[in-house]
Amino acid sequence: MAFGIINRMKKDLAKKKKALVALSGGIDSAVSAYLLLKQGYEVEAAFMKNWSSTAGLLKNECPWLVDRQDALRVAAFLRIPLRTLDFEKQYQKTVMKYFFDEYKKGRTPNPDVMCNKEIKFKIIV
């Protein structure tokens, strides 16, 4: 009888759906990870490092480190693994190039939309 239960558990684990959540440390991604866990998904998190330059900041602080700490706290609380993915080169080539090109033309660029299109949904997915 115990073997039957163990085999059924193995089958259930093999069927478990997996999800990767881009975890920023903010409320939206944290709640998304939580809800997926509650629905029975095996959840892993990825933090995107897109920019680490401190040039032009009033304080010589690196904001991505603070954001990553928030993501680490959320991942620890939810007991899910967190990986940091370095997309600085891709971000510079696509998002920031687009931003500066559009700005020079007198337009109002939206780097978040470009990041979603070129980084989140092209590279991660």
PDB file of C-alpha atoms in Angstrom:
ATOM      1  CA  MET A   1       0.000   0.000   0.000  1.00  0.00           C
ATOM      2  CA  ALA A   2       2.834   2.432   0.820  1.00  0.00           C
ATOM      3  CA  PHE A   3       4.375   1.806  -2.593  1.00  0.00           C
ATOM      4  CA  GLY A   4       1.105   2.770  -4.270  1.00  0.00           C
ATOM      5  CA  ILE A   5       1.019   6.071  -2.374  1.00  0.00           C
ATOM      6  CA  ILE A   6       4.661   6.790  -3.223  1.00  0.00           C
ATOM      7  CA  ASN A   7       4.098   6.040  -6.907  1.00  0.00           C
ATOM      8  CA  ARG A   8       1.025   8.281  -6.972  1.00  0.00           C
ATOM      9  CA  MET A   9       3.039  11.082  -5.308  1.00  0.00           C
ATOM     10  CA  LYS A  10       5.797  10.690  -7.898  1.00  0.00           C
ATOM     11  CA  LYS A  11       3.254  10.934 -10.711  1.00  0.00           C
ATOM     12  CA  ASP A  12       1.692  14.026  -9.121  1.00  0.00           C
ATOM     13  CA  LEU A  13       5.118  15.683  -8.804  1.00  0.00           C
ATOM     14  CA  ALA A  14       5.981  14.842 -12.396  1.00  0.00           C
ATOM     15  CA  LYS A  15       2.751  16.526 -13.532  1.00  0.00           C
ATOM     16  CA  LYS A  16       3.350  19.664 -11.451  1.00  0.00           C
ATOM     17  CA  LYS A  17       3.287  22.792 -13.561  1.00  0.00           C
ATOM     18  CA  LYS A  18       6.302  25.077 -13.427  1.00  0.00           C
ATOM     19  CA  ALA A  19       6.388  28.855 -13.648  1.00  0.00           C
ATOM     20  CA  LEU A  20       9.138  31.438 -13.885  1.00  0.00           C
ATOM     21  CA  VAL A  21       8.216  34.818 -12.426  1.00  0.00           C
ATOM     22  CA  ALA A  22      10.194  37.959 -13.258  1.00  0.00           C
ATOM     23  CA  LEU A  23      10.441  39.141  -9.654  1.00  0.00           C
ATOM     24  CA  SER A  24      11.198  42.823  -9.199  1.00  0.00           C
ATOM     25  CA  GLY A  25      10.516  42.889  -5.489  1.00  0.00           C
ATOM     26  CA  GLY A  26       7.406  44.977  -6.058  1.00  0.00           C
ATOM     27  CA  ILE A  27       3.871  44.042  -5.094  1.00  0.00           C
ATOM     28  CA  ASP A  28       2.666  42.926  -8.557  1.00  0.00           C
ATOM     29  CA  SER A  29       5.335  40.299  -9.153  1.00  0.00           C
ATOM     30  CA  ALA A  30       5.301  39.203  -5.490  1.00  0.00           C
ATOM     31  CA  VAL A  31       1.546  38.586  -5.549  1.00  0.00           C
ATOM     32  CA  SER A  32       1.836  36.815  -8.903  1.00  0.00           C
ATOM     33  CA  ALA A  33       4.423  34.405  -7.460  1.00  0.00           C
ATOM     34  CA  TYR A  34       2.281  33.870  -4.357  1.00  0.00           C
ATOM     35  CA  LEU A  35      -0.868  33.128  -6.369  1.00  0.00           C
ATOM     36  CA  LEU A  36       0.985  30.662  -8.594  1.00  0.00           C
ATOM     37  CA  LEU A  37       2.276  28.860  -5.502  1.00  0.00           C
ATOM     38  CA  LYS A  38      -1.243  28.689  -4.090  1.00  0.00           C
ATOM     39  CA  GLN A  39      -2.436  27.170  -7.381  1.00  0.00           C
ATOM     40  CA  GLY A  40       0.117  24.399  -7.006  1.00  0.00           C
ATOM     41  CA  TYR A  41       2.805  25.598  -9.392  1.00  0.00           C
ATOM     42  CA  GLU A  42       6.479  25.000  -8.797  1.00  0.00           C
ATOM     43  CA  VAL A  43       7.679  28.599  -8.908  1.00  0.00           C
ATOM     44  CA  GLU A  44      11.132  29.994  -9.575  1.00  0.00           C
ATOM     45  CA  ALA A  45      11.970  33.677  -9.743  1.00  0.00           C
ATOM     46  CA  ALA A  46      14.284  35.718 -11.929  1.00  0.00           C
ATOM     47  CA  PHE A  47      15.511  39.213 -11.132  1.00  0.00           C
ATOM     48  CA  MET A  48      16.548  41.253 -14.155  1.00  0.00           C
ATOM     49  CA  LYS A  49      19.660  43.398 -13.788  1.00  0.00           C
ATOM     50  CA  ASN A  50      19.323  45.950 -16.566  1.00  0.00           C
ATOM     51  CA  TRP A  51      21.312  48.939 -15.369  1.00  0.00           C
ATOM     52  CA  SER A  52      24.046  49.348 -12.777  1.00  0.00           C
ATOM     53  CA  SER A  53      25.592  52.702 -13.643  1.00  0.00           C
ATOM     54  CA  THR A  54      25.585  55.298 -10.878  1.00  0.00           C
ATOM     55  CA  ALA A  55      26.635  58.153 -13.183  1.00  0.00           C
ATOM     56  CA  GLY A  56      24.577  61.284 -12.596  1.00  0.00           C
ATOM     57  CA  LEU A  57      23.055  60.119  -9.310  1.00  0.00           C
ATOM     58  CA  LEU A  58      23.160  62.469  -6.340  1.00  0.00           C
ATOM     59  CA  LYS A  59      24.312  59.640  -4.103  1.00  0.00           C
ATOM     60  CA  ASN A  60      26.782  57.060  -5.306  1.00  0.00           C
ATOM     61  CA  GLU A  61      24.268  54.288  -4.682  1.00  0.00           C
ATOM     62  CA  CYS A  62      23.368  51.580  -7.107  1.00  0.00           C
ATOM     63  CA  PRO A  63      19.541  51.357  -7.164  1.00  0.00           C
ATOM     64  CA  TRP A  64      19.461  47.876  -8.715  1.00  0.00           C
ATOM     65  CA  LEU A  65      21.073  46.468  -5.564  1.00  0.00           C
ATOM     66  CA  VAL A  66      18.213  47.805  -3.442  1.00  0.00           C
ATOM     67  CA  ASP A  67      15.665  46.390  -5.893  1.00  0.00           C
ATOM     68  CA  ARG A  68      17.446  43.026  -5.860  1.00  0.00           C
ATOM     69  CA  GLN A  69      17.399  43.000  -2.051  1.00  0.00           C
ATOM     70  CA  ASP A  70      13.632  43.489  -2.181  1.00  0.00           C
ATOM     71  CA  ALA A  71      13.328  40.591  -4.650  1.00  0.00           C
ATOM     72  CA  LEU A  72      15.538  38.412  -2.421  1.00  0.00           C
ATOM     73  CA  ARG A  73      13.324  39.165   0.590  1.00  0.00           C
ATOM     74  CA  VAL A  74      10.180  38.239  -1.343  1.00  0.00           C
ATOM     75  CA  ALA A  75      11.764  35.036  -2.666  1.00  0.00           C
ATOM     76  CA  ALA A  76      12.945  34.061   0.822  1.00  0.00           C
ATOM     77  CA  PHE A  77       9.501  34.746   2.281  1.00  0.00           C
ATOM     78  CA  LEU A  78       7.845  32.617  -0.422  1.00  0.00           C
ATOM     79  CA  ARG A  79      10.616  30.004  -0.202  1.00  0.00           C
ATOM     80  CA  ILE A  80      11.337  30.050  -3.910  1.00  0.00           C
ATOM     81  CA  PRO A  81      14.718  30.184  -5.646  1.00  0.00           C
ATOM     82  CA  LEU A  82      15.791  33.481  -7.195  1.00  0.00           C
ATOM     83  CA  ARG A  83      18.259  33.879 -10.039  1.00  0.00           C
ATOM     84  CA  THR A  84      19.741  37.184 -11.115  1.00  0.00           C
ATOM     85  CA  LEU A  85      19.875  37.559 -14.888  1.00  0.00           C
ATOM     86  CA  ASP A  86      22.266  40.168 -16.294  1.00  0.00           C
ATOM     87  CA  PHE A  87      20.720  41.925 -19.291  1.00  0.00           C
ATOM     88  CA  GLU A  88      22.766  45.133 -19.175  1.00  0.00           C
ATOM     89  CA  LYS A  89      24.287  44.724 -22.643  1.00  0.00           C
ATOM     90  CA  GLN A  90      20.964  43.905 -24.273  1.00  0.00           C
ATOM     91  CA  TYR A  91      19.228  46.724 -22.372  1.00  0.00           C
ATOM     92  CA  GLN A  92      21.862  49.226 -23.488  1.00  0.00           C
ATOM     93  CA  LYS A  93      21.670  48.082 -27.134  1.00  0.00           C
ATOM     94  CA  THR A  94      17.905  48.018 -27.443  1.00  0.00           C
ATOM     95  CA  VAL A  95      16.109  49.985 -24.749  1.00  0.00           C
ATOM     96  CA  MET A  96      18.533  52.830 -24.085  1.00  0.00           C
ATOM     97  CA  LYS A  97      19.496  53.256 -27.738  1.00  0.00           C
ATOM     98  CA  TYR A  98      15.797  53.530 -28.586  1.00  0.00           C
ATOM     99  CA  PHE A  99      15.272  55.968 -25.692  1.00  0.00           C
ATOM    100  CA  PHE A 100      18.063  58.344 -26.733  1.00  0.00           C
ATOM    101  CA  ASP A 101      17.235  58.123 -30.457  1.00  0.00           C
ATOM    102  CA  GLU A 102      13.594  59.006 -29.820  1.00  0.00           C
ATOM    103  CA  TYR A 103      14.487  61.758 -27.331  1.00  0.00           C
ATOM    104  CA  LYS A 104      16.853  63.374 -29.883  1.00  0.00           C
ATOM    105  CA  LYS A 105      13.988  63.406 -32.388  1.00  0.00           C
ATOM    106  CA  GLY A 106      11.825  65.340 -29.908  1.00  0.00           C
ATOM    107  CA  ARG A 107       9.561  62.392 -29.127  1.00  0.00           C
ATOM    108  CA  THR A 108       8.545  61.009 -25.759  1.00  0.00           C
ATOM    109  CA  PRO A 109       9.978  57.489 -25.591  1.00  0.00           C
ATOM    110  CA  ASN A 110       8.581  54.785 -23.335  1.00  0.00           C
ATOM    111  CA  PRO A 111      11.506  52.604 -22.196  1.00  0.00           C
ATOM    112  CA  ASP A 112       9.248  50.304 -20.163  1.00  0.00           C
ATOM    113  CA  VAL A 113       7.311  49.236 -23.251  1.00  0.00           C
ATOM    114  CA  MET A 114      10.558  48.636 -25.137  1.00  0.00           C
ATOM    115  CA  CYS A 115      11.991  46.668 -22.193  1.00  0.00           C
ATOM    116  CA  ASN A 116       8.906  44.453 -22.129  1.00  0.00           C
ATOM    117  CA  LYS A 117       9.089  43.907 -25.882  1.00  0.00           C
ATOM    118  CA  GLU A 118      12.853  43.426 -26.288  1.00  0.00           C
ATOM    119  CA  ILE A 119      13.979  41.967 -22.962  1.00  0.00           C
ATOM    120  CA  LYS A 120      11.142  40.417 -20.938  1.00  0.00           C
ATOM    121  CA  PHE A 121       9.158  38.841 -23.748  1.00  0.00           C
ATOM    122  CA  LYS A 122      11.951  38.188 -26.240  1.00  0.00           C
ATOM    123  CA  ILE A 123      14.874  37.003 -24.146  1.00  0.00           C
ATOM    124  CA  ILE A 124      13.254  35.557 -21.016  1.00  0.00           C
ATOM    125  CA  VAL A 125      10.363  33.812 -22.740  1.00  0.00           C
TER     126      VAL A 125
END
